[in-house]
Coordinates of C-alpha atoms in Angstrom, one line a residue:
M295 CA 0.0 0.0 0.0
A296 CA 1.2 3.4 -0.9
S297 CA 2.2 5.8 1.9
P298 CA -0.6 8.4 2.7
D299 CA 2.1 11.1 2.3
A300 CA 3.1 10.0 -1.2
P301 CA 2.3 12.4 -4.0
V302 CA -0.6 11.4 -6.1
R303 CA 0.1 10.8 -9.8
P304 CA -2.5 10.1 -12.4
E305 CA -2.4 6.5 -13.5
N306 CA -2.0 7.2 -17.2
A307 CA 0.1 10.3 -16.9
P308 CA 3.0 10.3 -19.3
R309 CA 6.5 10.1 -17.9
P310 CA 9.1 12.6 -19.2
E311 CA 11.1 11.1 -22.1
G312 CA 14.3 9.5 -20.9
A313 CA 13.1 9.4 -17.2
T314 CA 13.4 6.4 -15.0
A315 CA 10.9 4.7 -12.8
P316 CA 10.7 6.5 -9.5
S317 CA 10.7 3.2 -7.6
G318 CA 14.5 3.1 -8.2
R319 CA 14.3 0.2 -10.6
R320 CA 15.7 0.4 -14.1
R321 CA 13.0 1.3 -16.6
A322 CA 11.9 -1.4 -19.0
S323 CA 9.7 0.4 -21.6
V324 CA 11.3 3.7 -22.6
R325 CA 14.3 3.5 -24.9
P326 CA 17.6 5.3 -24.0
P327 CA 18.0 8.8 -25.5
W328 CA 20.0 9.2 -28.7
I329 CA 22.7 11.2 -26.8
L330 CA 23.6 7.9 -25.1
T331 CA 22.6 5.4 -27.7
V332 CA 24.9 6.7 -30.5
P333 CA 28.2 6.7 -28.5
A334 CA 27.3 3.5 -26.7
T335 CA 26.7 1.8 -30.1
A336 CA 30.1 3.0 -31.3
A337 CA 31.8 1.7 -28.2
A338 CA 30.1 -1.7 -28.6
L339 CA 31.0 -1.9 -32.3
L340 CA 34.7 -1.2 -31.4
A341 CA 34.6 -3.9 -28.7
V342 CA 33.3 -6.6 -31.1
L343 CA 35.7 -5.7 -33.9
P344 CA 38.2 -8.4 -32.9
L345 CA 35.5 -11.1 -33.1
G346 CA 34.5 -9.9 -36.6
Y347 CA 38.2 -9.9 -37.6
L348 CA 38.6 -13.5 -36.5
A349 CA 35.5 -14.7 -38.4
V350 CA 36.7 -12.9 -41.6
R351 CA 40.4 -13.6 -41.4
A352 CA 40.3 -17.3 -40.3
L353 CA 38.0 -18.1 -43.2
E354 CA 39.7 -15.9 -45.7
R355 CA 41.3 -18.8 -47.5
G356 CA 38.4 -21.1 -47.1
P357 CA 37.2 -23.4 -44.3
A358 CA 39.4 -26.2 -45.4
Y359 CA 42.6 -24.2 -45.0
A360 CA 41.5 -23.0 -41.5
W361 CA 40.7 -26.6 -40.5
D362 CA 44.1 -27.7 -41.6
V363 CA 45.7 -25.1 -39.3
V364 CA 43.4 -26.1 -36.4
A365 CA 44.0 -29.9 -37.0
D366 CA 47.7 -29.5 -37.3
E367 CA 49.9 -31.4 -34.8
R368 CA 51.4 -28.2 -33.6
T369 CA 48.0 -26.8 -32.7
G370 CA 47.3 -30.0 -30.7
E371 CA 50.6 -29.4 -28.8
L372 CA 49.7 -25.8 -28.0
L373 CA 46.3 -27.0 -26.8
L374 CA 47.7 -29.6 -24.5
N375 CA 50.3 -27.1 -23.2
S376 CA 47.7 -24.4 -22.6
L377 CA 45.2 -26.7 -20.9
G378 CA 47.9 -28.4 -18.8
L379 CA 49.3 -25.1 -17.6
T380 CA 45.8 -23.8 -16.9
A381 CA 44.8 -26.9 -14.9
V382 CA 48.0 -26.8 -12.7
V383 CA 47.8 -23.1 -12.0
V384 CA 44.1 -23.1 -11.2
T385 CA 44.5 -26.1 -8.9
A386 CA 47.4 -24.4 -7.1
C387 CA 45.6 -21.1 -6.8
L388 CA 42.5 -22.8 -5.4
L389 CA 44.6 -24.5 -2.7
I390 CA 46.5 -21.3 -1.8
G391 CA 43.6 -18.9 -2.1
V392 CA 41.0 -21.0 -0.1
S393 CA 43.5 -21.9 2.6
L394 CA 44.7 -18.3 3.1
A395 CA 41.1 -17.0 3.1
W396 CA 40.1 -19.5 5.8
L397 CA 43.2 -18.8 7.9
T398 CA 42.8 -15.0 7.7
V399 CA 39.0 -14.8 8.1
R400 CA 37.9 -17.8 10.3
T401 CA 40.8 -18.6 12.5
A402 CA 42.7 -16.8 15.4
L403 CA 45.7 -16.3 13.2
P404 CA 48.1 -13.7 14.7
A405 CA 48.1 -10.4 12.8
A406 CA 45.3 -11.7 10.5
R407 CA 44.6 -8.2 9.1
A408 CA 48.3 -7.7 8.1
W409 CA 48.4 -11.1 6.4
S410 CA 45.2 -10.3 4.5
V411 CA 46.8 -7.2 3.1
L412 CA 50.1 -8.9 2.3
V413 CA 48.5 -11.7 0.4
T414 CA 46.8 -9.3 -2.0
L415 CA 50.0 -7.4 -2.9
P416 CA 50.9 -9.8 -5.8
L417 CA 48.1 -8.1 -7.8
A418 CA 50.4 -5.1 -8.2
V419 CA 53.2 -7.2 -9.6
P420 CA 52.7 -8.2 -13.3
S421 CA 53.1 -11.8 -14.1
Y422 CA 56.1 -11.1 -16.4
V423 CA 57.9 -9.3 -13.6
T424 CA 57.4 -12.4 -11.4
A425 CA 58.7 -14.6 -14.3
Y426 CA 61.6 -12.2 -14.7
A427 CA 62.5 -12.6 -11.0
W428 CA 62.4 -16.4 -11.0
L429 CA 64.1 -16.7 -14.4
S430 CA 67.0 -14.4 -13.4
A431 CA 67.5 -16.4 -10.1
A432 CA 67.1 -19.9 -11.6
P433 CA 67.4 -20.1 -15.4
S434 CA 66.8 -23.8 -15.2
L435 CA 63.1 -23.1 -14.3
A436 CA 62.5 -21.9 -17.9
G437 CA 59.6 -23.9 -19.4
F438 CA 56.5 -25.4 -17.9
T439 CA 57.7 -25.3 -14.2
G440 CA 58.7 -21.7 -14.3
S441 CA 55.5 -20.6 -16.1
A442 CA 53.4 -22.5 -13.5
I443 CA 55.2 -20.9 -10.6
A444 CA 55.1 -17.4 -11.9
L445 CA 51.4 -17.5 -12.9
T446 CA 50.4 -19.1 -9.7
L447 CA 52.1 -16.6 -7.5
A448 CA 50.8 -13.7 -9.6
S449 CA 47.1 -14.9 -9.8
F450 CA 46.2 -16.7 -6.5
P451 CA 44.7 -13.4 -5.1
Y452 CA 41.9 -13.8 -7.7
V453 CA 40.7 -16.8 -5.7
Y454 CA 41.6 -15.4 -2.2
L455 CA 39.6 -12.2 -2.5
P456 CA 36.1 -13.6 -3.5
V457 CA 36.5 -16.6 -1.1
A458 CA 37.5 -14.3 1.8
A459 CA 34.5 -12.1 1.1
A460 CA 32.2 -15.1 1.0
L461 CA 33.6 -16.3 4.4
R462 CA 32.9 -12.9 5.9
G463 CA 29.3 -13.0 4.7
T464 CA 28.5 -16.7 5.5
D465 CA 26.4 -17.4 8.5
P466 CA 28.5 -19.4 11.0
G467 CA 25.5 -21.2 12.4
H468 CA 25.9 -24.3 10.3
E469 CA 29.6 -24.6 11.4
E470 CA 28.6 -24.1 15.0
V471 CA 26.1 -26.9 14.8
A472 CA 28.7 -29.2 13.2
R473 CA 31.1 -28.4 16.0
S474 CA 28.5 -29.1 18.7
L475 CA 28.0 -32.5 17.1
G476 CA 31.6 -33.4 17.7
K477 CA 33.1 -32.5 14.4
G478 CA 36.6 -31.1 14.6
P479 CA 37.7 -27.8 12.8
F480 CA 39.2 -29.6 9.8
R481 CA 36.1 -31.9 9.3
T482 CA 33.8 -29.0 9.8
F483 CA 35.7 -27.0 7.1
L484 CA 35.6 -29.9 4.6
R485 CA 31.9 -30.9 5.2
V486 CA 30.2 -27.6 6.0
T487 CA 32.3 -24.5 5.1
L488 CA 33.9 -25.6 1.8
P489 CA 30.6 -26.5 0.1
Q490 CA 29.3 -23.0 0.9
L491 CA 32.4 -21.5 -0.8
R492 CA 31.9 -23.3 -4.1
P493 CA 30.5 -20.4 -6.1
A494 CA 33.1 -17.9 -4.9
A495 CA 35.9 -20.4 -5.5
A496 CA 34.6 -21.4 -8.9
G497 CA 34.4 -17.8 -9.9
G498 CA 37.9 -17.1 -8.7
G499 CA 39.2 -20.2 -10.5
L500 CA 37.5 -19.0 -13.7
L501 CA 39.3 -15.6 -13.5
V502 CA 42.6 -17.5 -13.0
A503 CA 41.9 -19.7 -15.9
L504 CA 41.1 -16.8 -18.2
Y505 CA 44.2 -15.0 -17.0
V506 CA 46.5 -18.0 -17.7
L507 CA 45.0 -18.5 -21.2
S508 CA 45.5 -14.9 -22.2
D509 CA 48.9 -14.4 -20.6
F510 CA 51.7 -13.7 -22.9
G511 CA 54.5 -12.1 -20.9
A512 CA 55.3 -14.8 -18.4
V513 CA 55.2 -17.8 -20.8
S514 CA 57.2 -15.8 -23.4
L515 CA 59.9 -15.0 -20.9
M516 CA 59.9 -18.6 -19.7
R517 CA 60.0 -19.8 -23.3
Y518 CA 57.0 -22.1 -22.9
D519 CA 54.8 -22.5 -26.0
T520 CA 51.1 -21.8 -25.3
F521 CA 48.5 -20.4 -27.6
T522 CA 49.4 -16.8 -27.0
R523 CA 53.1 -17.4 -27.7
G524 CA 52.2 -19.5 -30.7
I525 CA 50.0 -16.8 -32.2
Y526 CA 52.7 -14.2 -31.7
T527 CA 55.3 -16.5 -33.3
S528 CA 53.0 -17.2 -36.3
Y529 CA 52.3 -13.5 -36.8
R530 CA 56.0 -12.6 -36.8
A531 CA 57.2 -15.6 -38.9
S532 CA 55.0 -15.3 -41.9
F533 CA 53.1 -12.7 -44.0
D534 CA 50.1 -15.1 -44.0
R535 CA 47.9 -14.0 -41.1
T536 CA 45.3 -16.8 -41.4
P537 CA 47.2 -19.3 -39.2
A538 CA 47.4 -16.7 -36.4
A539 CA 43.7 -15.9 -36.8
A540 CA 42.7 -19.6 -36.7
L541 CA 44.8 -20.1 -33.5
S542 CA 43.1 -17.0 -32.0
A543 CA 39.7 -18.4 -32.8
V544 CA 40.5 -21.6 -31.0
L545 CA 41.7 -19.6 -28.0
V546 CA 38.5 -17.6 -27.9
L547 CA 36.5 -20.8 -28.2
M548 CA 38.4 -22.2 -25.2
T549 CA 37.5 -19.1 -23.2
V550 CA 33.8 -19.4 -24.1
L551 CA 33.7 -23.0 -23.1
L552 CA 35.4 -22.2 -19.8
V553 CA 32.8 -19.6 -19.0
A554 CA 30.0 -22.0 -19.9
A555 CA 31.5 -24.7 -17.7
E556 CA 31.8 -22.4 -14.7
T557 CA 28.2 -21.4 -15.2
R558 CA 27.1 -25.0 -15.1
T559 CA 29.0 -25.8 -11.9
R560 CA 26.9 -23.3 -10.0
G561 CA 23.9 -25.7 -10.0
R562 CA 20.7 -24.8 -8.3
A563 CA 21.8 -25.1 -4.7
G564 CA 21.0 -22.3 -2.3
Y565 CA 23.9 -20.5 -0.6
A566 CA 22.1 -17.7 1.3
R567 CA 21.9 -17.9 5.0
G568 CA 18.6 -19.2 6.4
G569 CA 18.0 -16.9 9.3
I570 CA 16.7 -13.3 9.4
G571 CA 18.3 -10.2 10.8
T572 CA 22.0 -9.2 10.9
A573 CA 24.5 -12.0 10.3
R574 CA 26.7 -12.8 13.3
R575 CA 30.4 -12.8 13.0
A576 CA 32.0 -16.2 13.4
V577 CA 34.0 -17.0 16.5
P578 CA 37.6 -17.4 15.3
A579 CA 38.7 -21.1 15.5
A580 CA 41.7 -21.7 17.7
L581 CA 44.7 -23.0 15.8
G582 CA 46.3 -24.7 18.8
R583 CA 49.4 -26.7 17.9
F584 CA 48.9 -25.9 14.2
K585 CA 49.6 -22.2 14.7
P586 CA 53.3 -22.4 13.8
L587 CA 52.4 -24.4 10.6
A588 CA 49.7 -21.7 9.7
L589 CA 52.2 -18.9 10.1
T590 CA 54.8 -20.7 8.1
W591 CA 52.4 -21.3 5.3
C592 CA 51.3 -17.6 5.2
G593 CA 54.9 -16.5 5.5
A594 CA 56.1 -18.8 2.7
I595 CA 53.4 -17.6 0.2
V596 CA 54.2 -13.9 1.0
A597 CA 57.9 -14.5 0.7
L598 CA 57.6 -16.3 -2.6
A599 CA 55.0 -14.0 -4.2
V600 CA 56.2 -10.6 -2.9
A601 CA 59.5 -10.6 -1.0
F602 CA 61.4 -12.7 -3.5
P603 CA 60.6 -10.6 -6.6
L604 CA 61.3 -7.4 -4.7
A605 CA 64.6 -8.8 -3.4
T606 CA 65.6 -10.0 -6.9
L607 CA 64.9 -6.5 -8.3
G608 CA 67.0 -5.0 -5.5
Y609 CA 69.9 -7.4 -6.2
W610 CA 69.9 -6.6 -9.9
L611 CA 69.6 -2.9 -9.3
A612 CA 72.7 -3.1 -7.0
V613 CA 74.6 -5.1 -9.5
G614 CA 73.7 -2.9 -12.5
T615 CA 75.7 0.2 -13.3
S616 CA 75.3 3.1 -15.7
A617 CA 76.9 0.9 -18.3
T618 CA 73.9 -1.6 -18.1
W619 CA 71.1 1.0 -18.1
D620 CA 70.7 4.6 -19.0
P621 CA 68.7 6.8 -16.5
A622 CA 67.7 9.2 -19.4
T623 CA 66.2 6.2 -21.3
L624 CA 64.4 5.0 -18.2
T625 CA 62.9 8.4 -17.6
T626 CA 61.8 8.7 -21.2
T627 CA 60.3 5.3 -21.2
A628 CA 58.5 5.9 -17.9
L629 CA 57.0 9.1 -19.3
T630 CA 55.9 7.4 -22.5
T631 CA 54.2 4.6 -20.4
L632 CA 52.4 7.2 -18.3
G633 CA 51.2 9.1 -21.4
L634 CA 49.9 6.0 -23.2
A635 CA 48.2 4.7 -20.0
A636 CA 46.6 8.1 -19.4
A637 CA 45.3 8.3 -23.0
G638 CA 44.1 4.7 -22.8
A639 CA 42.3 5.3 -19.5
A640 CA 40.7 8.5 -20.8
L641 CA 39.4 6.9 -24.0
T642 CA 38.2 3.8 -22.2
A643 CA 36.3 5.8 -19.5
L644 CA 34.7 8.0 -22.2
L645 CA 33.5 5.0 -24.2
A646 CA 32.3 3.2 -21.1
L647 CA 30.2 6.1 -19.8
P648 CA 27.2 5.8 -22.1
V649 CA 27.3 2.0 -22.0
G650 CA 27.4 2.0 -18.2
V651 CA 24.6 4.6 -17.9
I652 CA 22.3 2.6 -20.2
A653 CA 23.1 -0.7 -18.4
A654 CA 22.2 0.9 -15.1
R655 CA 19.2 3.0 -16.1
H656 CA 17.5 1.0 -18.8
R657 CA 16.3 -2.5 -19.4
G658 CA 15.4 -4.4 -22.6
R659 CA 17.2 -6.4 -25.3
F660 CA 19.0 -3.4 -26.7
A661 CA 20.6 -2.4 -23.4
Q662 CA 21.5 -5.9 -22.6
L663 CA 23.1 -6.4 -26.1
L664 CA 25.2 -3.2 -25.6
E665 CA 26.5 -4.4 -22.3
Q666 CA 27.3 -7.9 -23.5
A667 CA 29.1 -6.5 -26.6
A668 CA 31.2 -4.2 -24.3
Y669 CA 32.3 -7.3 -22.4
A670 CA 33.6 -9.0 -25.5
G671 CA 37.1 -7.9 -24.4
H672 CA 37.0 -10.5 -21.7
A673 CA 36.9 -13.3 -24.3
V674 CA 39.7 -11.9 -26.6
P675 CA 43.4 -11.9 -25.6
G676 CA 45.5 -8.8 -26.1
I677 CA 47.4 -10.4 -29.0
T678 CA 44.2 -11.1 -30.8
V679 CA 43.0 -7.6 -30.4
A680 CA 46.3 -6.3 -31.7
L681 CA 46.0 -8.6 -34.8
A682 CA 42.5 -7.3 -35.5
L683 CA 43.5 -3.7 -35.3
V684 CA 46.6 -4.3 -37.5
F685 CA 44.4 -5.9 -40.1
L686 CA 41.9 -3.1 -40.1
A687 CA 44.6 -0.4 -40.2
V688 CA 46.5 -1.9 -43.1
R689 CA 43.3 -2.5 -45.1
Y690 CA 41.2 0.6 -44.3
A691 CA 43.2 3.1 -42.3
R692 CA 46.8 2.9 -43.4
P693 CA 47.9 6.2 -41.8
L694 CA 47.0 4.8 -38.4
Y695 CA 49.3 1.7 -38.7
Q696 CA 51.9 1.7 -36.0
E697 CA 50.7 5.0 -34.6
T698 CA 49.8 5.9 -31.1
P699 CA 46.0 6.2 -31.7
L700 CA 45.8 2.6 -32.8
L701 CA 47.5 1.4 -29.6
V702 CA 45.2 3.6 -27.5
C703 CA 42.2 2.0 -29.3
A704 CA 43.6 -1.4 -28.4
Y705 CA 43.7 -0.5 -24.7
A706 CA 40.1 0.7 -25.0
V707 CA 38.9 -2.6 -26.5
L708 CA 40.8 -4.7 -24.0
F709 CA 39.8 -2.9 -20.8
L710 CA 36.4 -1.5 -21.7
P711 CA 34.8 -4.2 -19.4
V712 CA 36.7 -2.8 -16.4
A713 CA 35.5 0.7 -17.0
V714 CA 31.9 -0.3 -17.8
A715 CA 31.6 -2.4 -14.6
A716 CA 32.8 0.5 -12.5
T717 CA 30.6 3.1 -14.3
R718 CA 27.5 0.8 -14.1
A719 CA 28.0 0.3 -10.3
A720 CA 28.5 4.0 -9.7
V721 CA 25.4 5.0 -11.7
L722 CA 23.3 2.3 -9.9
Q723 CA 24.2 4.0 -6.6
A724 CA 22.8 7.3 -7.8
P725 CA 19.0 7.5 -7.0
P726 CA 17.1 7.4 -10.4
V727 CA 14.3 9.6 -9.0
L728 CA 16.7 12.6 -9.2
D729 CA 16.9 12.1 -12.9
D730 CA 13.1 12.1 -13.0
V731 CA 13.0 15.4 -11.0
A732 CA 15.5 17.0 -13.4
R733 CA 13.4 15.9 -16.4
S734 CA 10.2 17.2 -14.9
L735 CA 12.0 20.6 -14.5
G736 CA 12.7 20.8 -18.2
R737 CA 16.2 19.4 -18.4
T738 CA 17.1 17.6 -21.6
P739 CA 18.6 14.1 -21.5
L740 CA 22.1 15.6 -22.0
G741 CA 21.4 18.2 -19.2
V742 CA 20.3 15.4 -16.8
L743 CA 23.5 13.4 -17.6
R744 CA 25.7 16.5 -17.2
E745 CA 24.1 18.0 -14.1
V746 CA 22.8 15.1 -12.2
T747 CA 24.0 11.6 -13.2
L748 CA 27.7 12.4 -13.8
P749 CA 28.3 14.4 -10.6
L750 CA 26.7 11.7 -8.5
A751 CA 28.6 8.9 -10.2
A752 CA 31.9 10.7 -10.6
P753 CA 33.8 9.0 -7.7
G754 CA 33.0 5.6 -9.1
V755 CA 33.8 6.5 -12.7
A756 CA 37.1 8.0 -11.5
A757 CA 38.0 4.8 -9.7
G758 CA 37.2 2.8 -12.8
A759 CA 39.5 5.1 -14.8
A760 CA 42.3 4.7 -12.3
L761 CA 42.0 1.0 -12.4
T762 CA 42.1 1.1 -16.2
F763 CA 45.2 3.3 -16.0
V764 CA 47.0 0.6 -14.0
V765 CA 46.2 -2.3 -16.3
C766 CA 47.1 -0.2 -19.4
M767 CA 50.5 0.4 -17.9
K768 CA 51.1 -3.3 -17.5
E769 CA 49.7 -4.4 -20.9
L770 CA 52.3 -6.2 -23.0
P771 CA 51.3 -8.2 -26.2
A772 CA 49.1 -5.5 -27.8
T773 CA 51.8 -2.9 -27.0
L774 CA 54.5 -5.1 -28.6
L775 CA 52.5 -5.4 -31.9
L776 CA 51.0 -1.9 -32.1
R777 CA 53.6 0.5 -30.7
P778 CA 55.1 3.0 -33.1
T779 CA 58.5 2.3 -34.4
G780 CA 61.2 3.3 -31.9
M781 CA 58.7 3.7 -29.0
D782 CA 59.1 1.6 -25.8
T783 CA 57.1 1.3 -22.6
L784 CA 58.3 -0.1 -19.4
A785 CA 56.7 -3.4 -20.1
T786 CA 58.1 -3.8 -23.6
R787 CA 61.6 -2.7 -22.5
L788 CA 61.5 -5.2 -19.6
W789 CA 60.4 -7.9 -22.0
T790 CA 63.2 -7.1 -24.5
E791 CA 66.0 -6.9 -22.0
T792 CA 65.0 -10.1 -20.2
G793 CA 64.6 -11.9 -23.6
T794 CA 68.3 -11.3 -24.2
G795 CA 69.4 -12.3 -20.7
S796 CA 70.2 -8.7 -19.6
F797 CA 68.7 -9.0 -16.2
A798 CA 70.6 -6.1 -14.6
A799 CA 69.4 -3.8 -17.5
A800 CA 65.8 -5.0 -17.1
A801 CA 65.7 -4.4 -13.3
P802 CA 65.2 -0.6 -13.4
Y803 CA 62.2 -0.9 -15.8
A804 CA 60.6 -3.6 -13.6
A805 CA 61.1 -1.5 -10.5
A806 CA 59.7 1.6 -12.1
L807 CA 56.7 -0.3 -13.4
I808 CA 55.9 -1.6 -9.9
L809 CA 56.4 1.8 -8.3
L810 CA 54.2 3.7 -10.8
A811 CA 51.5 1.1 -10.7
A812 CA 51.5 1.1 -6.9
V813 CA 50.5 4.8 -6.6
P814 CA 47.0 4.5 -8.2
S815 CA 46.6 1.0 -6.7
Y816 CA 47.1 2.6 -3.2
L817 CA 44.7 5.4 -4.0
L818 CA 42.1 2.8 -5.2
G819 CA 42.5 0.9 -1.9
R820 CA 41.9 4.1 0.1
H821 CA 38.9 5.0 -2.0
R822 CA 37.3 1.6 -1.4
T823 CA 37.9 1.7 2.3

């Protein structure tokens, strides 16, 4: 029943064009205004360009030729290598991420808050920096073993973070019942806690799998052939781009199958707590005689994932001299990296804005299609995006080939999902009724966007732009293929120096990359807390 103080509105009174339902829900009937539709459509078309390129390029010489590439023995080898590496890394990340989440959230681990911060720090270290650290310390690790170690230590936080969040939100009542029936902490964890964490763990495992399949830097430095390295080698070794496109199509298909498999694992089981009211915090489980073992486990992971790469960088920085690296070149490269990342973040945020607003304020098939198209970057590795843009530039926009605007467009395609997700979340937090009020006062859709929606969503949009800035700085494969001749970023310079075994010369670029990425990462952490 409506409140007696609520304003009376005629049942069939027309709503201002572009207004949203005052209930706070997204509107289902009114289409988005053209001021949002046109740029959002342009952003969506840019995002799906790589998929169109794959369809055209892979079949350019006929389905039979594409099938010969896919059915080749070399492709089977790349498939086995990629799947084997993915399986090992995902399994290791699940073990590390779930165990650390349980120790830091549900046990009386000493300094649990400090440990919870330390185990998330590997997110600020690119996988190829981790690979560089291990390869420079133990060259014999090159290959599968080194790739698995580097990718595991760089990506286990993708499992830890969602599982830790799930543990904080899970009602401890079921565990308390199990303990009252005589089950020990370990059996309670296996029988009660772990099944409730399945969605979070599966989602984190999916992120790790997608990360491993799309990784280029770590496997290239470790000289281990996966699909991404095979695509890059095929592109560089021949003028015929069809094999590279066919391999990219197989990689995209693997990504789609992984996402579908993760969706099926969710099942129909319920995971919400059964009671009402505010959830209670779990009483931390005493570790007893296992406390030294738990501290050793946490310390070992932090030492391997954070302390070891930083110590290795420190060693090579101390060993290096002005003869091994040039401070002027380092400064120029750092400024180039910052400029490219800033341009990429600005373009990505600009393209994501109309898509995010439509996704948050409107329903319907068109809005859903725009949002899904914007997320196409999640299914396409950076090297495939680069190949698509090279093809389009050479065929239809020759002046853009190996120019900065083309590289910035690649960043926008790759990281549009990051900015769209942040924009959509920020706009959802702004009350839609304020848009209705502005429209009722005569504001145009553009005026509502400029004077109401954007000011309210600005902090979230800025956070998304900052996160995009960080990932643009660390991007490697697309930068390698699309950078203008003679231009280097910190990532490409690190890759080049490490590829020739010049570890002392590579160290300053790795250190500078971590330091520059740490600043916006720290600001993002402060914003979220």
